PDB file of C-alpha atoms and ligand atoms in Angstrom:
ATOM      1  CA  UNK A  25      69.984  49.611 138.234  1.00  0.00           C
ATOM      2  CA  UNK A  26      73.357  50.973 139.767  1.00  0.00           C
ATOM      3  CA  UNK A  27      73.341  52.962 142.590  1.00  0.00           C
ATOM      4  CA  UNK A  28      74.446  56.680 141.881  1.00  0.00           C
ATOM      5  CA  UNK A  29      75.940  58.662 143.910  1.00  0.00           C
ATOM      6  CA  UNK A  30      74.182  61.995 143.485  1.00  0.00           C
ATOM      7  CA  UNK A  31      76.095  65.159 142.896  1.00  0.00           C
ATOM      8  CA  UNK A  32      74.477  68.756 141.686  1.00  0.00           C
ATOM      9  CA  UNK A  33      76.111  68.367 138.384  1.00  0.00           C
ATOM     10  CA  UNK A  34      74.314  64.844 138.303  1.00  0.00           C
ATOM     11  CA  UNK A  35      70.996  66.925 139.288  1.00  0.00           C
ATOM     12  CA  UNK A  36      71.281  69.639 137.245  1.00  0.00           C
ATOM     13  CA  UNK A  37      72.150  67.612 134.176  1.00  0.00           C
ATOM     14  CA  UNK A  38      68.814  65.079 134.843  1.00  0.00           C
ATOM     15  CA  UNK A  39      66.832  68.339 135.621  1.00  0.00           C
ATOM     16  CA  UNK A  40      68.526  69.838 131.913  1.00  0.00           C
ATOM     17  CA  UNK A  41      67.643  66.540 129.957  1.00  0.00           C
ATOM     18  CA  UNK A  42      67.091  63.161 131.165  1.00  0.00           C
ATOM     19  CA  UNK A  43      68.349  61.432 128.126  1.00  0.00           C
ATOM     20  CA  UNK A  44      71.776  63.475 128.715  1.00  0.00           C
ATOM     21  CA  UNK A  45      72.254  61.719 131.852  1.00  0.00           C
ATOM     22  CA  UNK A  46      71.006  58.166 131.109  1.00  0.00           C
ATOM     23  CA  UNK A  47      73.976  58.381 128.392  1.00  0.00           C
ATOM     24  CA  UNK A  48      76.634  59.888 130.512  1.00  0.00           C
ATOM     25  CA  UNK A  49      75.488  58.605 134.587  1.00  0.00           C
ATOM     26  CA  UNK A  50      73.823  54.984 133.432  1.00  0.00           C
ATOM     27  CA  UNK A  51      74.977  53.818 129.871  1.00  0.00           C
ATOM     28  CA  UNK A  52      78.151  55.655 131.086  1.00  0.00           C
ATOM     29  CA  UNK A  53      79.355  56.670 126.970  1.00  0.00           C
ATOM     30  CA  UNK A  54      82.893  58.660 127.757  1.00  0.00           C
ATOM     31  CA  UNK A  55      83.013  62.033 125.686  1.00  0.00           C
ATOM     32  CA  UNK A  56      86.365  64.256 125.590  1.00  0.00           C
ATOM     33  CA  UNK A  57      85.954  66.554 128.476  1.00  0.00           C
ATOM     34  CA  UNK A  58      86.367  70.606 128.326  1.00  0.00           C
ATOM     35  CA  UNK A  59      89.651  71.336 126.972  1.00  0.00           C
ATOM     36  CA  UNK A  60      91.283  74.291 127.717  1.00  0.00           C
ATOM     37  CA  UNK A  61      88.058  75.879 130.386  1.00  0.00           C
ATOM     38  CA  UNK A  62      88.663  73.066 132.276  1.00  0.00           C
ATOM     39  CA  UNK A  63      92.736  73.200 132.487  1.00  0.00           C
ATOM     40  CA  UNK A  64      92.459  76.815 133.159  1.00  0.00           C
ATOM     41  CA  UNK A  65      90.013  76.935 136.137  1.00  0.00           C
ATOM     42  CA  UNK A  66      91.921  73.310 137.720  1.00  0.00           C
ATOM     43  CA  UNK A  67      95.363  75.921 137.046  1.00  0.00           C
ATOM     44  CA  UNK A  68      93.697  78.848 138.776  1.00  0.00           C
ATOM     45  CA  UNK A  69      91.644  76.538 141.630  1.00  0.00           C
ATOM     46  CA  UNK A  70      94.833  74.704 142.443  1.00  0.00           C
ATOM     47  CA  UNK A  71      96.793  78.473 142.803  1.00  0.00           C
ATOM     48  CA  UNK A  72      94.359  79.512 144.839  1.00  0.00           C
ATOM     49  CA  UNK A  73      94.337  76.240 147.132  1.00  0.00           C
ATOM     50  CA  UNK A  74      98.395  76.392 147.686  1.00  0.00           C
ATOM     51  CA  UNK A  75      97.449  80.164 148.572  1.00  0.00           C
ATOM     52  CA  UNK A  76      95.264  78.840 151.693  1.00  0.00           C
ATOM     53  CA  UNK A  77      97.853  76.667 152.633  1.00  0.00           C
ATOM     54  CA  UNK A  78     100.557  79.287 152.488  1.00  0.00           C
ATOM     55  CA  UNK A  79      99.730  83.161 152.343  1.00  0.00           C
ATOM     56  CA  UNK A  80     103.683  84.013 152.129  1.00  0.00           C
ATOM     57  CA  UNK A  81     103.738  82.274 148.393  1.00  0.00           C
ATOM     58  CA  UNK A  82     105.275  84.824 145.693  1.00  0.00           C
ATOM     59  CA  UNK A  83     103.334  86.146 142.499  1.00  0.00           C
ATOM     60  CA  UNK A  84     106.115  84.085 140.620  1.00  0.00           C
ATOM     61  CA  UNK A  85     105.799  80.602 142.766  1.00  0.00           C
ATOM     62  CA  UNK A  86     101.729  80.981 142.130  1.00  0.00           C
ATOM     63  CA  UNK A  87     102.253  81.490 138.426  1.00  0.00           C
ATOM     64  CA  UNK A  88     104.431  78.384 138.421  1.00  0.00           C
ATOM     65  CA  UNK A  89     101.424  76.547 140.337  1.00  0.00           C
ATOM     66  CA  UNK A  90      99.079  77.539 137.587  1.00  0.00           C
ATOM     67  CA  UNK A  91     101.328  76.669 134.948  1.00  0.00           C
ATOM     68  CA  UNK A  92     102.199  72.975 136.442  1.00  0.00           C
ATOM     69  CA  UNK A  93      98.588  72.343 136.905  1.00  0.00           C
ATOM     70  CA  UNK A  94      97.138  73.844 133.672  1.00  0.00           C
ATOM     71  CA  UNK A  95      99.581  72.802 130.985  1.00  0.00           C
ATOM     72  CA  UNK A  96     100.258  69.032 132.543  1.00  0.00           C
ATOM     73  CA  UNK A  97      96.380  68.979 132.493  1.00  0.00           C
ATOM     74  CA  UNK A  98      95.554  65.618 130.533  1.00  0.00           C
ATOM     75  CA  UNK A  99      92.252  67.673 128.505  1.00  0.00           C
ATOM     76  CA  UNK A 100      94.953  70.169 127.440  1.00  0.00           C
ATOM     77  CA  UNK A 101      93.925  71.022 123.423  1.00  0.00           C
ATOM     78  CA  UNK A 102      96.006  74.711 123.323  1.00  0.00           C
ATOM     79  CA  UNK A 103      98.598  75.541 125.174  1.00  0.00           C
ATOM     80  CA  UNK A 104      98.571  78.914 124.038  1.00  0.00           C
ATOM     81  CA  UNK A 105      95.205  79.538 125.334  1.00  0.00           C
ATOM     82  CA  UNK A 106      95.936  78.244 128.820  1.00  0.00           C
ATOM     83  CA  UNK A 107      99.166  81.115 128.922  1.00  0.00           C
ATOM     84  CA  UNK A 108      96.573  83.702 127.040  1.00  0.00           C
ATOM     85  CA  UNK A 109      94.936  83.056 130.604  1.00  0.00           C
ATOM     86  CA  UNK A 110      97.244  83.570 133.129  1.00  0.00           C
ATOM     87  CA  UNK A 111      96.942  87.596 133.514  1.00  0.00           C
ATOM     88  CA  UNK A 112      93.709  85.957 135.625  1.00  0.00           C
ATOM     89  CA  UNK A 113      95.640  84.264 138.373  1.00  0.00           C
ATOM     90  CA  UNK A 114      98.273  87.269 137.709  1.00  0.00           C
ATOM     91  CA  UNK A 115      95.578  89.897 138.604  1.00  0.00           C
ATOM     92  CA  UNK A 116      93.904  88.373 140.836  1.00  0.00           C
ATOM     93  CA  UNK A 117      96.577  87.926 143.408  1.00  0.00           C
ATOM     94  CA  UNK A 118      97.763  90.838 142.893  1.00  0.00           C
ATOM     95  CA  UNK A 119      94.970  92.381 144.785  1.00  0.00           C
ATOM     96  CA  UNK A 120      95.084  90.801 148.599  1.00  0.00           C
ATOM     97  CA  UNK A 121      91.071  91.850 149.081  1.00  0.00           C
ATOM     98  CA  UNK A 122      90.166  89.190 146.398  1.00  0.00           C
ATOM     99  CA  UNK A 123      92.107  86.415 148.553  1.00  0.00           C
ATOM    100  CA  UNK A 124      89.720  84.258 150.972  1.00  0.00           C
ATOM    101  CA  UNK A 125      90.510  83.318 154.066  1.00  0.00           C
ATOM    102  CA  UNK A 126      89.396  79.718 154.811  1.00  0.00           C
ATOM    103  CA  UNK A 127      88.543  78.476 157.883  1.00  0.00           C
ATOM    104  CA  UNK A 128      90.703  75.553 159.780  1.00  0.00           C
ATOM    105  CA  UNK A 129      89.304  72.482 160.964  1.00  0.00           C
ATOM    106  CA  UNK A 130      91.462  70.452 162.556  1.00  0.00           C
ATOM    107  CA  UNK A 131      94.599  72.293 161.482  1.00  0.00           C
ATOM    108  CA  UNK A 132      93.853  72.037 157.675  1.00  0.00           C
ATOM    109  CA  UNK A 133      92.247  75.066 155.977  1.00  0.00           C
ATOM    110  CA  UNK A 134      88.562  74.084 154.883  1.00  0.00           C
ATOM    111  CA  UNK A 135      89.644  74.106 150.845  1.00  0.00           C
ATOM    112  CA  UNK A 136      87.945  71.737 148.382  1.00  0.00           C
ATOM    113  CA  UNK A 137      86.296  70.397 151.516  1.00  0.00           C
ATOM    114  CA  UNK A 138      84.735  67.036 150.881  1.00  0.00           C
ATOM    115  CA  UNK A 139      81.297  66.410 151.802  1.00  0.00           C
ATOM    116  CA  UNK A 140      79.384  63.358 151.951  1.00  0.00           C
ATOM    117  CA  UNK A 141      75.865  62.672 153.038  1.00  0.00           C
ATOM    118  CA  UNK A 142      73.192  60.588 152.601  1.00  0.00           C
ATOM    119  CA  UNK A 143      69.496  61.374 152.334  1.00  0.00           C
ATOM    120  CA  UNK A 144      67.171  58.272 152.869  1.00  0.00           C
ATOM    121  CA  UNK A 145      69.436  55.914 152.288  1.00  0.00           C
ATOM    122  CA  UNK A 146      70.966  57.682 148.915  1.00  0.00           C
ATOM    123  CA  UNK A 147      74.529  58.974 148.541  1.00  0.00           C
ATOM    124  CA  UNK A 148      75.278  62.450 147.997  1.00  0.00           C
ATOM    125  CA  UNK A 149      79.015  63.894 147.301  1.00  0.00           C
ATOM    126  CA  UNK A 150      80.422  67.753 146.603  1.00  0.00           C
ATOM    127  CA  UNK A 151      83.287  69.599 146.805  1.00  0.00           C
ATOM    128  CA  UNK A 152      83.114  73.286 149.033  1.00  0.00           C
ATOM    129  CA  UNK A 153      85.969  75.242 146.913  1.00  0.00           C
ATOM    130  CA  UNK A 154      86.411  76.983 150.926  1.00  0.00           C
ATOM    131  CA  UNK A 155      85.057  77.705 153.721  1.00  0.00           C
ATOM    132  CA  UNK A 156      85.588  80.910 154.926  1.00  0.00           C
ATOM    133  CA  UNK A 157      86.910  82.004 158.232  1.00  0.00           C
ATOM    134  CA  UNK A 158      83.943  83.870 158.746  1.00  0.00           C
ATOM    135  CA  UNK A 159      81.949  80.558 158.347  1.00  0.00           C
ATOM    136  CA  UNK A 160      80.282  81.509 154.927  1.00  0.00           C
ATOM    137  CA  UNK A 161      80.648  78.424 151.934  1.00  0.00           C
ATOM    138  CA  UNK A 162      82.139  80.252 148.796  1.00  0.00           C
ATOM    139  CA  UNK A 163      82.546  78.673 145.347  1.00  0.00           C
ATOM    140  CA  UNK A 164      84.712  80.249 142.533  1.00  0.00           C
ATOM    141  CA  UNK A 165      83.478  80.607 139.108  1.00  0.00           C
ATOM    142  CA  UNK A 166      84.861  82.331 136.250  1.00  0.00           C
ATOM    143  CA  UNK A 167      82.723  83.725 133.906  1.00  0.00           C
ATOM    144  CA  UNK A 168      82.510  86.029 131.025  1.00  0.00           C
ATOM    145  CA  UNK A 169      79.720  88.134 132.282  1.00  0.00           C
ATOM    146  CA  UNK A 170      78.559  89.296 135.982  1.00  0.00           C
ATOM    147  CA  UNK A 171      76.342  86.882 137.913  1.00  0.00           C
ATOM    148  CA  UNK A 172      73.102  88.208 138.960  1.00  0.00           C
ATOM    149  CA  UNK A 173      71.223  87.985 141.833  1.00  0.00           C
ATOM    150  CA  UNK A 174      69.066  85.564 140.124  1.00  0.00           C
ATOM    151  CA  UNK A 175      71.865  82.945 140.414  1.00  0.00           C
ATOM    152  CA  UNK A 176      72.121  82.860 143.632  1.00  0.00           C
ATOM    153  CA  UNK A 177      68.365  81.737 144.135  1.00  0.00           C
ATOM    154  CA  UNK A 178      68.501  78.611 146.012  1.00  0.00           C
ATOM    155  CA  UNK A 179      66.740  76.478 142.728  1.00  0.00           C
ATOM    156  CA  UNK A 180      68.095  78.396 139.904  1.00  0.00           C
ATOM    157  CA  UNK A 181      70.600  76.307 137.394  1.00  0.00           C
ATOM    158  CA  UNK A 182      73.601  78.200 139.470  1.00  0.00           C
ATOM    159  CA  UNK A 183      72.193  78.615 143.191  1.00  0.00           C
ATOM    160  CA  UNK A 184      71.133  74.865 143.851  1.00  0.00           C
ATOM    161  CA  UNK A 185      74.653  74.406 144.070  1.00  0.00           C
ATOM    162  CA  UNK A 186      74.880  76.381 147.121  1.00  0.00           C
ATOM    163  CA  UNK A 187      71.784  75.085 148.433  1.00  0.00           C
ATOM    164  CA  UNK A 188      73.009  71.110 148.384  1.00  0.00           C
ATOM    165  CA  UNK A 189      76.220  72.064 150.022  1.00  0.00           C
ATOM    166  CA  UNK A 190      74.284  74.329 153.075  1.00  0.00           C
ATOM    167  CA  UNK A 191      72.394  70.902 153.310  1.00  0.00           C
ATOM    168  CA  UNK A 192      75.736  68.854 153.712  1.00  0.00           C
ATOM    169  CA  UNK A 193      76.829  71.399 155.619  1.00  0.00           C
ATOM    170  CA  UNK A 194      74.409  71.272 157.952  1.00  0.00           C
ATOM    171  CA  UNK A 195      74.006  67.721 158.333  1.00  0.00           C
ATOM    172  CA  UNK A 196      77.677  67.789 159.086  1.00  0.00           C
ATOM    173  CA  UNK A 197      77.954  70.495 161.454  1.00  0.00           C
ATOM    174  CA  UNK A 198      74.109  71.011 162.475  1.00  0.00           C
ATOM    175  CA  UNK A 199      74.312  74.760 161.350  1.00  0.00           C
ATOM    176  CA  UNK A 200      73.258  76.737 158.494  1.00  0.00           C
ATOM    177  CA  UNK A 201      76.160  78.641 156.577  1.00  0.00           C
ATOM    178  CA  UNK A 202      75.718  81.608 154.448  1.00  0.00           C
ATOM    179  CA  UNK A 203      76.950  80.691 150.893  1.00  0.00           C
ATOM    180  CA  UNK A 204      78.046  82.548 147.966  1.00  0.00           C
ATOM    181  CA  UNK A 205      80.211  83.223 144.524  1.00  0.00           C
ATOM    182  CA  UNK A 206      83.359  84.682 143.842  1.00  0.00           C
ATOM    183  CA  UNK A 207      83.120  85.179 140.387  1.00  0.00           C
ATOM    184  CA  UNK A 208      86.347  86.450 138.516  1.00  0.00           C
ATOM    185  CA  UNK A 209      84.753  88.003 135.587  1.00  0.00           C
ATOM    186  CA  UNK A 210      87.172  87.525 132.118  1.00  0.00           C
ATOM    187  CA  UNK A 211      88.150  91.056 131.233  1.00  0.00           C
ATOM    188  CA  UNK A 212      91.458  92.578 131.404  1.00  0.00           C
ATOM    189  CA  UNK A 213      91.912  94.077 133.696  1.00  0.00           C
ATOM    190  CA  UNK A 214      89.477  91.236 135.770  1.00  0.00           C
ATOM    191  CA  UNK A 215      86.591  92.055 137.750  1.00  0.00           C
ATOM    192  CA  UNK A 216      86.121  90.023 141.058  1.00  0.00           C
ATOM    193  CA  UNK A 217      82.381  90.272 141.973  1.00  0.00           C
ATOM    194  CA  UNK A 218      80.929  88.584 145.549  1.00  0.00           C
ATOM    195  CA  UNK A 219      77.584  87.857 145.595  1.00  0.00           C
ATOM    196  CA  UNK A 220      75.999  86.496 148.994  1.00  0.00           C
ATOM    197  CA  UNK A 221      73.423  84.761 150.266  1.00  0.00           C
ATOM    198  CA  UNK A 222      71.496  82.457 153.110  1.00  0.00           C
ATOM    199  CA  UNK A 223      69.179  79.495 152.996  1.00  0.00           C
ATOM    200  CA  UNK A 224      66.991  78.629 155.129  1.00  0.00           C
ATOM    201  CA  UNK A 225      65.524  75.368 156.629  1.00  0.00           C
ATOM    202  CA  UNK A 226      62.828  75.102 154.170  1.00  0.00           C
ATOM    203  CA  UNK A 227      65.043  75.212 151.279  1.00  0.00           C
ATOM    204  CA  UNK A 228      66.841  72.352 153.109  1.00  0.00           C
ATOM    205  CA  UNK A 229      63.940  70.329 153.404  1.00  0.00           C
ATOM    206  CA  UNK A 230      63.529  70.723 149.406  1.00  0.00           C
ATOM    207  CA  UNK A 231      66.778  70.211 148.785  1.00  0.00           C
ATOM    208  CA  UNK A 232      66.596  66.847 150.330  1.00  0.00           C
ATOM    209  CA  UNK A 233      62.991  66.120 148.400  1.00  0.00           C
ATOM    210  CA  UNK A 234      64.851  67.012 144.979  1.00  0.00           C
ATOM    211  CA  UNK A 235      67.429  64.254 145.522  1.00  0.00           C
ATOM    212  CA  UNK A 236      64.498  61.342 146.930  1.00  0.00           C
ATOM    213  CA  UNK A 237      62.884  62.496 143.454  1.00  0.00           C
ATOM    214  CA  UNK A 238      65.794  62.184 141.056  1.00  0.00           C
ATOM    215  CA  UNK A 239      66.472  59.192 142.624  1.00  0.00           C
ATOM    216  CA  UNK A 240      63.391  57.715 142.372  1.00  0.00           C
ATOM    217  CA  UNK A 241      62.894  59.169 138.976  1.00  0.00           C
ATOM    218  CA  UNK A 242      65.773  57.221 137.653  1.00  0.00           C
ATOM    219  CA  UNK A 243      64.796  53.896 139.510  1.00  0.00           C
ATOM    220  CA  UNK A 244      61.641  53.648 138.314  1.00  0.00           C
ATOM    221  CA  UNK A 245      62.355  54.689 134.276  1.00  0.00           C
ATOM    222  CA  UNK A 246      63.865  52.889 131.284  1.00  0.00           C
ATOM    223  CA  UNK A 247      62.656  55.988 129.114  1.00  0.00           C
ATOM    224  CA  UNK A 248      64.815  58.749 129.592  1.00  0.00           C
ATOM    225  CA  UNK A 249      62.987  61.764 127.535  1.00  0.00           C
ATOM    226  CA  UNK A 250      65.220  63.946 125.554  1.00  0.00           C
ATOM    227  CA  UNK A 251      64.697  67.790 126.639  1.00  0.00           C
ATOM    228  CA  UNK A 252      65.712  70.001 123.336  1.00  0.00           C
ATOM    229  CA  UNK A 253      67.035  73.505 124.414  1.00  0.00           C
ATOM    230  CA  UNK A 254      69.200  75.791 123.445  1.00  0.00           C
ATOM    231  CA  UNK A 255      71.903  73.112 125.754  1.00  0.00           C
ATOM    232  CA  UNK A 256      72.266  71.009 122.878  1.00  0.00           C
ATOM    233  CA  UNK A 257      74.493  72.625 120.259  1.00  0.00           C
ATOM    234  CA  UNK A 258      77.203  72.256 123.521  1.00  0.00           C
ATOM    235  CA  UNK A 259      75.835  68.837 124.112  1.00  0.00           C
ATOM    236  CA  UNK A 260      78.965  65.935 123.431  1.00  0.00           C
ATOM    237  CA  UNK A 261      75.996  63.680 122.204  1.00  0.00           C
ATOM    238  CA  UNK A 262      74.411  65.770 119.992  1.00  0.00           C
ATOM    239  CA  UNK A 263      74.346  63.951 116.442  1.00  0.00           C
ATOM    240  CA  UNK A 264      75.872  61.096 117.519  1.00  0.00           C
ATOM    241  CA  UNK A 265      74.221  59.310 120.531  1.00  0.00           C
ATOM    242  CA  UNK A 266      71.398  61.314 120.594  1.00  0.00           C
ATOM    243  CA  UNK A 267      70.563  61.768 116.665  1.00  0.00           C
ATOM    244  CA  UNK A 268      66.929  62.739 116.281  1.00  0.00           C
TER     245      UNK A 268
HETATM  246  S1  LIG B  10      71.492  66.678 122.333  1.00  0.00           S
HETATM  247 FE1  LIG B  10      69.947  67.753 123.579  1.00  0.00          FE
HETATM  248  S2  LIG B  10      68.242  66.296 123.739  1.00  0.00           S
HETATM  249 FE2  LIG B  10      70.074  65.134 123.112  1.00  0.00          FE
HETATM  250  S3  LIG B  10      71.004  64.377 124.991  1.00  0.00           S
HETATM  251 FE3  LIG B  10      72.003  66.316 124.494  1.00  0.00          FE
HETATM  252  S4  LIG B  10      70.855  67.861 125.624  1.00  0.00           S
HETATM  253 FE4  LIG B  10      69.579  66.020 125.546  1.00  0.00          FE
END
């Protein structure tokens, strides 16, 4: 057995169906990623990176960012629908409350901020879309409805997220942040919603249980159960790798 090096996408998706991730984490079967979602929100994450960097950057030289990033994307499958999406970088930098400021650590702004831990021994790796000044971990989504408060619980599908990066966090900085979403809802005009939240020690103590148990869940199977839900009309391996 390989040794994986956990994410919360790799949690989530064992969590979702364990058959899901033998094929994609262990048996490692490639599927064609996103498309267009994906080109759109690297376009509009890599804008709003460049931004931290350099507040003085023009509406124009931010489009340009999106475009180079979306439309060179390798999972590109429309074109069209990557420029259909650009009123959502457009909009929301035309609004200076919706831009976050990050917070500097050793004279680079805290954006896409790498963490890696280990818990017992096992390997743990996530990306903090920024810090903020004030110290709070933020992560962008784009959505077509508004998050609820729901999402941000600190074991809910969307909020564990949050709670394995307070628990890097803190084992890199012995502190716990707040954490939240910025969640640029999809209508036009766009909605930017902030939802906020806190975790707390013992939710750091169960984060770090969840990964010894999906680790140890892995290492001791061979039979990875298939979970049916809802999940698998979107699922790449539904009627092919995963048939009955
Ligand atoms: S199709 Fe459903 S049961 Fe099969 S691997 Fe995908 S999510 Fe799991």
């Amino acid at each position: 057995m390989k040794e994986i090096v956990w994410s919360n996408t790799k949690i989530n998706t064992l969590i979702s169906c364990p058959r899901k991730f033998q094929l994609q984490y262990l048996d490692r079967i490639k599927k064609p990623s996103k498309g267009d979602p994906l080109c759109i929100g690297s376009g509009f994450g890599k804008a709003l990176e460049e931004f931290s960097y350099n507040d003085k950057l023009t509406l124009t030289q931010l489009m340009q960012i999106y475009d180079t990033e979306a439309l060179d994307h390798p999972a590109v499958i429309s074109k069209a629908n990557i420029r259909a999406h650009r009123y959502l970088v457009s909009q929301y930098f035309s609004d200076p409350k919706n831009v976050i400021k990050p917070a500097i650590l050793n004279g680079k702004p805290m954006v896409e901020y790498k963490l890696e831990f280990k818990v017992d021994g096992i390997k743990f790796l996530g990306y903090i879309d920024i810090v903020s000044s004030k110290g709070f971990i933020v992560d962008y989504k784009t959505a077509k409805n508004p998050y609820t408060q729901k999402d941000l619980e600190p074991f809910s599908e969307k909020g564990m997220q949050l709670t394995s990066y307070a628990l890097g966090y803190y084992e890199r900085f012995g502190r716990i942040p707040k954490v939240g979403f910025q969640v640029v809802i999809k209508t036009n005009p766009i909605v930017v919603q902030r939802l906020t939240s806190h975790r707390t020690m013992d939710d750091i103590k169960k984060m770090k249980s969840k990964i010894i148990e999906c680790d140890n869940y892995i290492k001791t199977r061979t039979n990875f159960n298939r979970y049916r839900s809802y999940k698998c009309k979107f699922c790449a391996y539904h009627g092919q790798e995963c048939t009955k």
